[in-house]
Amino acid sequence: MHLEFSQREIRDLAVAWLALGVAFTLLLEREIVAALDLGGQLTALRPGVVAGTLLVSLLTVGVGFLLHEIAHKVVAVRFGQAAAFRADYRMLGFAVVGALVGFLFAAPGAVVHRGRITAKQNGLIALAGPVTNLLLAVVFLVPYLAVLSAGTSGFLAEVASRGLQINLLLAGFNMLPFGPLDGRKIRAWSTLVWAVVAVPSLLLAVGALFVL
C-alpha cells in the first residue's frame, strides 16, 4: 500500500486542524469573546491561558479529527481507492463563528474516494474513523486515570481529560446513522456491525458529555 498526500491535502488538513483548535478555544475561553465585545480590547486577556487552551485543543480535538480522517484514507487506499481529504472551508468558518456565540458544530470536511468498491468495503472505510477515536480514547484514558488517582491538575490533566472526552464524543457522534455521517454507511453495509459499535459508542459519548 502506497500512501501519498498532495500539497492541497496537507494544506486542507492543516487548516482544518487549526480552525478546529481555534473554534474549541473560543468555546472554552469565553473571556476572548467578552474582550472582543468590548471593542476589540484584548488587553484583559491572559495570553498564557489562551495559548494553553489552544495547545490543548490542537492536541485533543485536532489530533482526534486528523487521525479520524487519515484512518478513512488509509483503509480506502488499502481497498484500491483514490482517496484524499478535502476541507469544507464554509463549514470551518461556520464552526469558528458558532464558537463565538457559544456553540460548536464541526463538519470540517471529509475524505473523498473513488473507484470500484463493495458495500462492505465502503462500510469498513467508514468504520475506520470512529474506531480510531475509540482507540485514541483508550490512549488518553491511561494518563487520565493516572492524574485522577494522583489528584493532580495542570496541563497533562487537561490534555488527558479533554482527549478522552473529545474522542468519545467524536466516535459516538459519527456513529449516528444519519446524513453524511459514518454510521449511515456502516449500517447500509451491516446493521449488526453498526449496532455492536454504535451502542457502546453512544453510551460512552453520553457519559463523556455529562461525567467528564
Short mmCIF file of C-alpha atoms in Angstrom, two decimals, residues 41-212:
data_model
loop_
_atom_site.label_atom_id
_atom_site.label_comp_id
_atom_site.label_asym_id
_atom_site.label_seq_id
_atom_site.Cartn_x
_atom_site.Cartn_y
_atom_site.Cartn_z
CA GLN A 41 -9.69 45.47 23.59
CA LEU A 42 -7.66 42.32 24.13
CA THR A 43 -5.52 43.71 26.97
CA ALA A 44 -7.69 41.96 29.58
CA LEU A 45 -6.86 38.54 28.17
CA ARG A 46 -4.46 36.17 29.87
CA PRO A 47 -2.25 35.18 26.90
CA GLY A 48 -0.75 32.20 28.70
CA VAL A 49 -4.17 30.73 29.49
CA VAL A 50 -5.43 31.26 25.94
CA ALA A 51 -2.26 29.77 24.43
CA GLY A 52 -2.51 26.79 26.78
CA THR A 53 -6.13 26.18 25.83
CA LEU A 54 -5.28 26.41 22.14
CA LEU A 55 -2.48 23.87 22.57
CA VAL A 56 -4.80 21.52 24.48
CA SER A 57 -7.40 21.91 21.73
CA LEU A 58 -4.91 21.13 18.98
CA LEU A 59 -3.65 18.06 20.84
CA THR A 60 -7.13 16.71 21.56
CA VAL A 61 -9.91 17.72 19.18
CA GLY A 62 -7.33 18.49 16.48
CA VAL A 63 -5.49 15.18 16.73
CA GLY A 64 -8.76 13.26 17.09
CA PHE A 65 -10.06 14.82 13.89
CA LEU A 66 -6.80 14.37 11.95
CA LEU A 67 -6.36 10.70 12.79
CA HIS A 68 -10.05 10.02 12.19
CA GLU A 69 -9.77 11.32 8.64
CA ILE A 70 -6.39 9.72 7.97
CA ALA A 71 -7.84 6.37 9.10
CA HIS A 72 -10.58 6.72 6.46
CA LYS A 73 -7.93 7.41 3.84
CA VAL A 74 -5.64 4.52 4.88
CA VAL A 75 -8.45 1.95 4.62
CA ALA A 76 -9.75 3.44 1.36
CA VAL A 77 -6.29 3.23 -0.21
CA ARG A 78 -5.97 -0.31 1.13
CA PHE A 79 -9.05 -1.17 -0.94
CA GLY A 80 -7.54 0.36 -4.07
CA GLN A 81 -9.37 3.69 -3.90
CA ALA A 82 -8.02 7.06 -4.93
CA ALA A 83 -8.63 8.96 -1.68
CA ALA A 84 -7.92 12.45 -0.37
CA PHE A 85 -9.16 14.73 2.39
CA ARG A 86 -10.98 17.86 1.26
CA ALA A 87 -11.69 20.63 3.75
CA ASP A 88 -15.05 22.39 3.76
CA TYR A 89 -13.96 25.98 4.30
CA ARG A 90 -17.52 27.24 4.60
CA MET A 91 -18.24 24.82 7.44
CA LEU A 92 -14.91 25.60 9.09
CA GLY A 93 -15.87 29.28 9.09
CA PHE A 94 -19.26 28.34 10.50
CA ALA A 95 -17.55 26.38 13.31
CA VAL A 96 -15.46 29.41 14.32
CA VAL A 97 -18.43 31.81 14.14
CA GLY A 98 -20.61 29.33 16.04
CA ALA A 99 -17.99 29.06 18.78
CA LEU A 100 -18.05 32.85 19.14
CA VAL A 101 -21.75 32.73 20.05
CA GLY A 102 -21.41 29.71 22.30
CA PHE A 103 -21.97 26.52 20.33
CA LEU A 104 -19.81 24.27 18.20
CA PHE A 105 -20.92 22.20 15.24
CA ALA A 106 -17.90 20.97 13.36
CA ALA A 107 -18.11 19.43 9.90
CA PRO A 108 -14.61 20.33 8.74
CA GLY A 109 -14.58 18.21 5.60
CA ALA A 110 -14.23 14.59 4.60
CA VAL A 111 -12.11 12.04 2.81
CA VAL A 112 -13.45 11.61 -0.71
CA HIS A 113 -12.60 8.42 -2.55
CA ARG A 114 -13.40 6.94 -5.91
CA GLY A 115 -13.10 3.60 -7.61
CA ARG A 116 -15.00 0.34 -7.68
CA ILE A 117 -15.99 -0.73 -4.19
CA THR A 118 -18.35 -3.09 -2.39
CA ALA A 119 -20.84 -2.16 0.33
CA LYS A 120 -18.67 -3.99 2.87
CA GLN A 121 -15.52 -2.12 1.85
CA ASN A 122 -17.38 1.19 1.99
CA GLY A 123 -18.64 0.28 5.43
CA LEU A 124 -15.16 -0.63 6.64
CA ILE A 125 -13.77 2.65 5.33
CA ALA A 126 -16.44 4.49 7.33
CA LEU A 127 -15.86 2.32 10.40
CA ALA A 128 -12.15 3.16 10.50
CA GLY A 129 -12.78 6.72 11.70
CA PRO A 130 -14.89 6.05 14.82
CA VAL A 131 -12.78 3.01 15.75
CA THR A 132 -9.68 5.22 15.61
CA ASN A 133 -11.34 7.68 18.00
CA LEU A 134 -12.20 4.82 20.38
CA LEU A 135 -8.57 3.67 20.30
CA LEU A 136 -7.40 7.23 20.95
CA ALA A 137 -9.81 7.40 23.90
CA VAL A 138 -8.03 4.37 25.36
CA VAL A 139 -4.68 6.10 24.84
CA PHE A 140 -5.91 9.20 26.70
CA LEU A 141 -7.58 7.06 29.37
CA VAL A 142 -4.20 5.87 30.72
CA PRO A 143 -2.88 9.33 31.73
CA TYR A 144 -6.40 10.38 32.74
CA LEU A 145 -6.59 7.57 35.31
CA ALA A 146 -3.06 8.34 36.44
CA VAL A 147 -3.73 12.02 37.16
CA LEU A 148 -7.12 11.17 38.63
CA SER A 149 -5.63 8.73 41.13
CA ALA A 150 -2.82 11.17 41.96
CA GLY A 151 -5.27 14.04 42.37
CA THR A 152 -3.10 16.33 40.27
CA SER A 153 -4.12 19.09 37.88
CA GLY A 154 -2.43 21.14 35.20
CA PHE A 155 -1.61 20.79 31.53
CA LEU A 156 -1.28 16.98 31.41
CA ALA A 157 -4.53 16.52 33.32
CA GLU A 158 -6.31 18.87 30.93
CA VAL A 159 -4.96 17.11 27.84
CA ALA A 160 -5.88 13.70 29.24
CA SER A 161 -9.45 14.62 30.23
CA ARG A 162 -10.18 16.62 27.08
CA GLY A 163 -8.61 13.99 24.85
CA LEU A 164 -10.70 11.25 26.42
CA GLN A 165 -13.90 13.29 26.27
CA ILE A 166 -13.46 14.59 22.72
CA ASN A 167 -12.59 11.23 21.19
CA LEU A 168 -15.55 9.50 22.85
CA LEU A 169 -17.81 12.28 21.57
CA LEU A 170 -16.35 12.05 18.06
CA ALA A 171 -16.84 8.27 17.98
CA GLY A 172 -20.42 8.46 19.26
CA PHE A 173 -21.47 11.35 17.03
CA ASN A 174 -20.03 9.79 13.90
CA MET A 175 -21.84 6.50 14.57
CA LEU A 176 -25.24 8.19 14.24
CA PRO A 177 -26.91 6.64 11.14
CA PHE A 178 -27.92 9.91 9.51
CA GLY A 179 -26.84 12.16 6.64
CA PRO A 180 -23.17 12.01 5.67
CA LEU A 181 -22.06 10.52 9.00
CA ASP A 182 -20.10 7.28 9.15
CA GLY A 183 -22.90 5.44 10.93
CA ARG A 184 -25.17 5.62 7.91
CA LYS A 185 -22.58 3.98 5.64
CA ILE A 186 -21.81 1.30 8.21
CA ARG A 187 -25.48 0.50 8.74
CA ALA A 188 -26.04 0.32 4.97
CA TRP A 189 -23.48 -2.49 4.95
CA SER A 190 -24.34 -4.27 8.21
CA THR A 191 -26.89 -3.33 10.84
CA LEU A 192 -25.28 -5.84 13.22
CA VAL A 193 -21.80 -4.30 12.94
CA TRP A 194 -23.28 -0.84 13.27
CA ALA A 195 -25.20 -1.81 16.43
CA VAL A 196 -22.19 -3.55 18.03
CA VAL A 197 -20.07 -0.41 17.61
CA ALA A 198 -22.74 2.30 17.83
CA VAL A 199 -24.49 1.29 21.06
CA PRO A 200 -21.39 1.36 23.31
CA SER A 201 -20.01 4.38 21.42
CA LEU A 202 -23.19 6.39 22.00
CA LEU A 203 -23.37 5.36 25.66
CA LEU A 204 -19.75 6.34 26.18
CA ALA A 205 -20.36 9.64 24.38
CA VAL A 206 -23.25 10.47 26.72
CA GLY A 207 -21.06 9.58 29.69
CA ALA A 208 -18.26 11.75 28.34
CA LEU A 209 -20.65 14.66 27.90
CA PHE A 210 -22.16 14.57 31.36
CA VAL A 211 -19.47 12.96 33.55
CA LEU A 212 -16.04 14.10 32.31
#
